């Protein structure tokens, strides 16, 4: 199997699919949209990793110290057990750190890695952060 040919066919099939339900009547908008399609800009840039040995990323505490995450995340996302309810700091994989930083910039991302690699956590942390910030904004001080 030629994986590069497979990729090209996959992209072409997705392009056909995504164009099949779009009918833009305004000529100027149609030209712009289809030029974006032709340039391959109809989905976020993929993050592809084939190595199951994930590169270490930063700690949640580091992301808090750098201002990427709210300080509450350093309290929530920790390695805890009954004997240590405060817990130890949580180290992320590099792909998780990258995904969180992308999310915090308000950009879209798709994260695809193997089972047990922490994809869910890479989505949960920005969601928890957004919920925390929204709740904080609504509470009168």
PDB file of C-alpha atoms in Angstrom:
ATOM      1  CA  UNK A   1       0.000   0.000   0.000  1.00  0.00           C
ATOM      2  CA  UNK A   2       1.313   3.431  -0.948  1.00  0.00           C
ATOM      3  CA  UNK A   3       0.425   5.576   2.084  1.00  0.00           C
ATOM      4  CA  UNK A   4       1.056   8.812   0.181  1.00  0.00           C
ATOM      5  CA  UNK A   5      -1.357   7.843  -2.590  1.00  0.00           C
ATOM      6  CA  UNK A   6      -3.840   6.754   0.076  1.00  0.00           C
ATOM      7  CA  UNK A   7      -3.515  10.139   1.772  1.00  0.00           C
ATOM      8  CA  UNK A   8      -4.114  11.979  -1.521  1.00  0.00           C
ATOM      9  CA  UNK A   9      -7.228   9.894  -2.204  1.00  0.00           C
ATOM     10  CA  UNK A  10      -8.479  10.489   1.339  1.00  0.00           C
ATOM     11  CA  UNK A  11      -8.016  14.261   1.002  1.00  0.00           C
ATOM     12  CA  UNK A  12      -9.682  14.260  -2.422  1.00  0.00           C
ATOM     13  CA  UNK A  13     -12.632  12.248  -1.083  1.00  0.00           C
ATOM     14  CA  UNK A  14     -13.059  14.616   1.856  1.00  0.00           C
ATOM     15  CA  UNK A  15     -12.876  17.596  -0.496  1.00  0.00           C
ATOM     16  CA  UNK A  16     -15.626  16.078  -2.669  1.00  0.00           C
ATOM     17  CA  UNK A  17     -17.727  15.391   0.415  1.00  0.00           C
ATOM     18  CA  UNK A  18     -17.284  18.851   1.936  1.00  0.00           C
ATOM     19  CA  UNK A  19     -18.081  20.562  -1.366  1.00  0.00           C
ATOM     20  CA  UNK A  20     -21.159  18.407  -1.990  1.00  0.00           C
ATOM     21  CA  UNK A  21     -23.387  20.246   0.494  1.00  0.00           C
ATOM     22  CA  UNK A  22     -22.203  23.792  -0.202  1.00  0.00           C
ATOM     23  CA  UNK A  23     -23.885  25.978  -2.810  1.00  0.00           C
ATOM     24  CA  UNK A  24     -22.724  29.569  -2.593  1.00  0.00           C
ATOM     25  CA  UNK A  25     -24.614  31.979  -4.821  1.00  0.00           C
ATOM     26  CA  UNK A  26     -22.504  35.102  -4.258  1.00  0.00           C
ATOM     27  CA  UNK A  27     -19.771  34.870  -6.887  1.00  0.00           C
ATOM     28  CA  UNK A  28     -17.077  36.693  -4.886  1.00  0.00           C
ATOM     29  CA  UNK A  29     -17.656  34.553  -1.795  1.00  0.00           C
ATOM     30  CA  UNK A  30     -17.799  31.406  -3.918  1.00  0.00           C
ATOM     31  CA  UNK A  31     -14.432  32.236  -5.522  1.00  0.00           C
ATOM     32  CA  UNK A  32     -12.845  32.813  -2.116  1.00  0.00           C
ATOM     33  CA  UNK A  33     -14.256  29.646  -0.558  1.00  0.00           C
ATOM     34  CA  UNK A  34     -13.288  27.455  -3.507  1.00  0.00           C
ATOM     35  CA  UNK A  35      -9.795  28.926  -3.639  1.00  0.00           C
ATOM     36  CA  UNK A  36      -9.461  27.938   0.030  1.00  0.00           C
ATOM     37  CA  UNK A  37     -10.682  24.431  -0.833  1.00  0.00           C
ATOM     38  CA  UNK A  38      -8.202  24.232  -3.715  1.00  0.00           C
ATOM     39  CA  UNK A  39      -5.397  25.279  -1.364  1.00  0.00           C
ATOM     40  CA  UNK A  40      -6.384  22.441   1.006  1.00  0.00           C
ATOM     41  CA  UNK A  41      -7.573  24.720   3.806  1.00  0.00           C
ATOM     42  CA  UNK A  42     -10.814  22.967   4.665  1.00  0.00           C
ATOM     43  CA  UNK A  43      -9.636  21.371   7.901  1.00  0.00           C
ATOM     44  CA  UNK A  44      -7.134  22.152  10.670  1.00  0.00           C
ATOM     45  CA  UNK A  45      -3.524  21.165  10.142  1.00  0.00           C
ATOM     46  CA  UNK A  46      -3.149  17.632  11.518  1.00  0.00           C
ATOM     47  CA  UNK A  47      -0.713  16.739  14.258  1.00  0.00           C
ATOM     48  CA  UNK A  48       0.590  13.335  13.218  1.00  0.00           C
ATOM     49  CA  UNK A  49       2.801  11.237  15.469  1.00  0.00           C
ATOM     50  CA  UNK A  50       3.763   7.651  14.758  1.00  0.00           C
ATOM     51  CA  UNK A  51       6.118   7.016  17.667  1.00  0.00           C
ATOM     52  CA  UNK A  52       4.412   5.456  20.711  1.00  0.00           C
ATOM     53  CA  UNK A  53       7.188   6.853  22.925  1.00  0.00           C
ATOM     54  CA  UNK A  54       5.651  10.231  23.572  1.00  0.00           C
ATOM     55  CA  UNK A  55       7.907  13.194  24.137  1.00  0.00           C
ATOM     56  CA  UNK A  56       7.578  14.684  27.612  1.00  0.00           C
ATOM     57  CA  UNK A  57       5.798  17.993  27.806  1.00  0.00           C
ATOM     58  CA  UNK A  58       5.484  20.479  30.613  1.00  0.00           C
ATOM     59  CA  UNK A  59       3.773  20.173  33.933  1.00  0.00           C
ATOM     60  CA  UNK A  60       0.342  21.676  34.539  1.00  0.00           C
ATOM     61  CA  UNK A  61       2.040  23.889  37.134  1.00  0.00           C
ATOM     62  CA  UNK A  62       4.376  25.224  34.408  1.00  0.00           C
ATOM     63  CA  UNK A  63       1.425  26.104  32.168  1.00  0.00           C
ATOM     64  CA  UNK A  64      -0.117  27.963  35.106  1.00  0.00           C
ATOM     65  CA  UNK A  65       3.159  29.782  35.852  1.00  0.00           C
ATOM     66  CA  UNK A  66       3.443  30.755  32.152  1.00  0.00           C
ATOM     67  CA  UNK A  67      -0.096  32.188  32.213  1.00  0.00           C
ATOM     68  CA  UNK A  68      -1.463  29.589  29.776  1.00  0.00           C
ATOM     69  CA  UNK A  69      -3.842  28.111  32.365  1.00  0.00           C
ATOM     70  CA  UNK A  70      -5.620  29.514  35.408  1.00  0.00           C
ATOM     71  CA  UNK A  71      -4.055  28.715  38.797  1.00  0.00           C
ATOM     72  CA  UNK A  72      -7.073  26.586  39.691  1.00  0.00           C
ATOM     73  CA  UNK A  73      -5.938  24.033  37.074  1.00  0.00           C
ATOM     74  CA  UNK A  74      -2.811  23.345  39.161  1.00  0.00           C
ATOM     75  CA  UNK A  75      -5.121  22.304  42.010  1.00  0.00           C
ATOM     76  CA  UNK A  76      -7.552  20.275  39.909  1.00  0.00           C
ATOM     77  CA  UNK A  77      -5.189  18.390  37.586  1.00  0.00           C
ATOM     78  CA  UNK A  78      -2.842  16.525  39.924  1.00  0.00           C
ATOM     79  CA  UNK A  79      -1.916  12.904  40.608  1.00  0.00           C
ATOM     80  CA  UNK A  80      -3.876  12.173  43.780  1.00  0.00           C
ATOM     81  CA  UNK A  81      -4.543   9.176  45.992  1.00  0.00           C
ATOM     82  CA  UNK A  82      -6.239   8.714  49.390  1.00  0.00           C
ATOM     83  CA  UNK A  83      -3.008   9.180  51.372  1.00  0.00           C
ATOM     84  CA  UNK A  84      -2.160  12.406  49.502  1.00  0.00           C
ATOM     85  CA  UNK A  85      -5.292  14.407  48.708  1.00  0.00           C
ATOM     86  CA  UNK A  86      -3.306  17.412  47.429  1.00  0.00           C
ATOM     87  CA  UNK A  87      -1.353  15.218  45.043  1.00  0.00           C
ATOM     88  CA  UNK A  88       1.758  15.506  42.961  1.00  0.00           C
ATOM     89  CA  UNK A  89       2.131  17.724  39.939  1.00  0.00           C
ATOM     90  CA  UNK A  90       0.986  16.240  36.658  1.00  0.00           C
ATOM     91  CA  UNK A  91       3.397  16.036  33.753  1.00  0.00           C
ATOM     92  CA  UNK A  92       1.855  16.046  30.306  1.00  0.00           C
ATOM     93  CA  UNK A  93       3.076  14.585  27.046  1.00  0.00           C
ATOM     94  CA  UNK A  94       4.311  17.101  24.492  1.00  0.00           C
ATOM     95  CA  UNK A  95       1.277  16.543  22.242  1.00  0.00           C
ATOM     96  CA  UNK A  96      -1.003  17.375  25.193  1.00  0.00           C
ATOM     97  CA  UNK A  97       0.913  20.552  26.027  1.00  0.00           C
ATOM     98  CA  UNK A  98       0.856  21.618  22.364  1.00  0.00           C
ATOM     99  CA  UNK A  99      -2.896  20.945  22.104  1.00  0.00           C
ATOM    100  CA  UNK A 100      -3.646  22.917  25.279  1.00  0.00           C
ATOM    101  CA  UNK A 101      -1.591  25.876  24.078  1.00  0.00           C
ATOM    102  CA  UNK A 102      -3.376  25.808  20.704  1.00  0.00           C
ATOM    103  CA  UNK A 103      -6.769  25.701  22.451  1.00  0.00           C
ATOM    104  CA  UNK A 104      -5.843  28.604  24.715  1.00  0.00           C
ATOM    105  CA  UNK A 105      -5.051  30.701  21.625  1.00  0.00           C
ATOM    106  CA  UNK A 106      -8.630  30.013  20.486  1.00  0.00           C
ATOM    107  CA  UNK A 107      -7.517  27.944  17.492  1.00  0.00           C
ATOM    108  CA  UNK A 108      -9.087  24.698  16.316  1.00  0.00           C
ATOM    109  CA  UNK A 109      -7.110  21.492  16.546  1.00  0.00           C
ATOM    110  CA  UNK A 110      -7.413  17.791  15.918  1.00  0.00           C
ATOM    111  CA  UNK A 111      -5.361  15.481  18.103  1.00  0.00           C
ATOM    112  CA  UNK A 112      -4.866  11.907  16.954  1.00  0.00           C
ATOM    113  CA  UNK A 113      -2.625   9.543  18.898  1.00  0.00           C
ATOM    114  CA  UNK A 114      -2.761   5.980  20.116  1.00  0.00           C
ATOM    115  CA  UNK A 115      -5.010   4.565  22.797  1.00  0.00           C
ATOM    116  CA  UNK A 116      -3.957   5.597  26.291  1.00  0.00           C
ATOM    117  CA  UNK A 117      -1.945   8.602  25.101  1.00  0.00           C
ATOM    118  CA  UNK A 118      -3.991  11.238  26.910  1.00  0.00           C
ATOM    119  CA  UNK A 119      -6.159  12.644  24.114  1.00  0.00           C
ATOM    120  CA  UNK A 120      -9.134  13.080  26.431  1.00  0.00           C
ATOM    121  CA  UNK A 121      -7.092  15.016  28.978  1.00  0.00           C
ATOM    122  CA  UNK A 122      -5.800  17.284  26.204  1.00  0.00           C
ATOM    123  CA  UNK A 123      -9.445  18.177  25.467  1.00  0.00           C
ATOM    124  CA  UNK A 124     -10.714  18.207  29.087  1.00  0.00           C
ATOM    125  CA  UNK A 125      -8.164  20.677  30.416  1.00  0.00           C
ATOM    126  CA  UNK A 126      -9.121  23.532  28.023  1.00  0.00           C
ATOM    127  CA  UNK A 127     -12.811  22.746  28.588  1.00  0.00           C
ATOM    128  CA  UNK A 128     -12.410  22.873  32.386  1.00  0.00           C
ATOM    129  CA  UNK A 129     -10.408  26.092  32.019  1.00  0.00           C
ATOM    130  CA  UNK A 130     -13.145  27.681  29.875  1.00  0.00           C
ATOM    131  CA  UNK A 131     -15.885  26.612  32.295  1.00  0.00           C
ATOM    132  CA  UNK A 132     -13.906  27.940  35.273  1.00  0.00           C
ATOM    133  CA  UNK A 133     -13.288  31.288  33.583  1.00  0.00           C
ATOM    134  CA  UNK A 134     -16.933  31.631  32.500  1.00  0.00           C
ATOM    135  CA  UNK A 135     -18.151  30.765  36.010  1.00  0.00           C
ATOM    136  CA  UNK A 136     -15.700  33.263  37.519  1.00  0.00           C
ATOM    137  CA  UNK A 137     -17.017  36.012  35.219  1.00  0.00           C
ATOM    138  CA  UNK A 138     -20.594  35.375  36.325  1.00  0.00           C
ATOM    139  CA  UNK A 139     -19.934  35.433  40.079  1.00  0.00           C
ATOM    140  CA  UNK A 140     -20.236  38.961  41.525  1.00  0.00           C
ATOM    141  CA  UNK A 141     -17.158  40.091  43.502  1.00  0.00           C
TER     142      UNK A 141
END
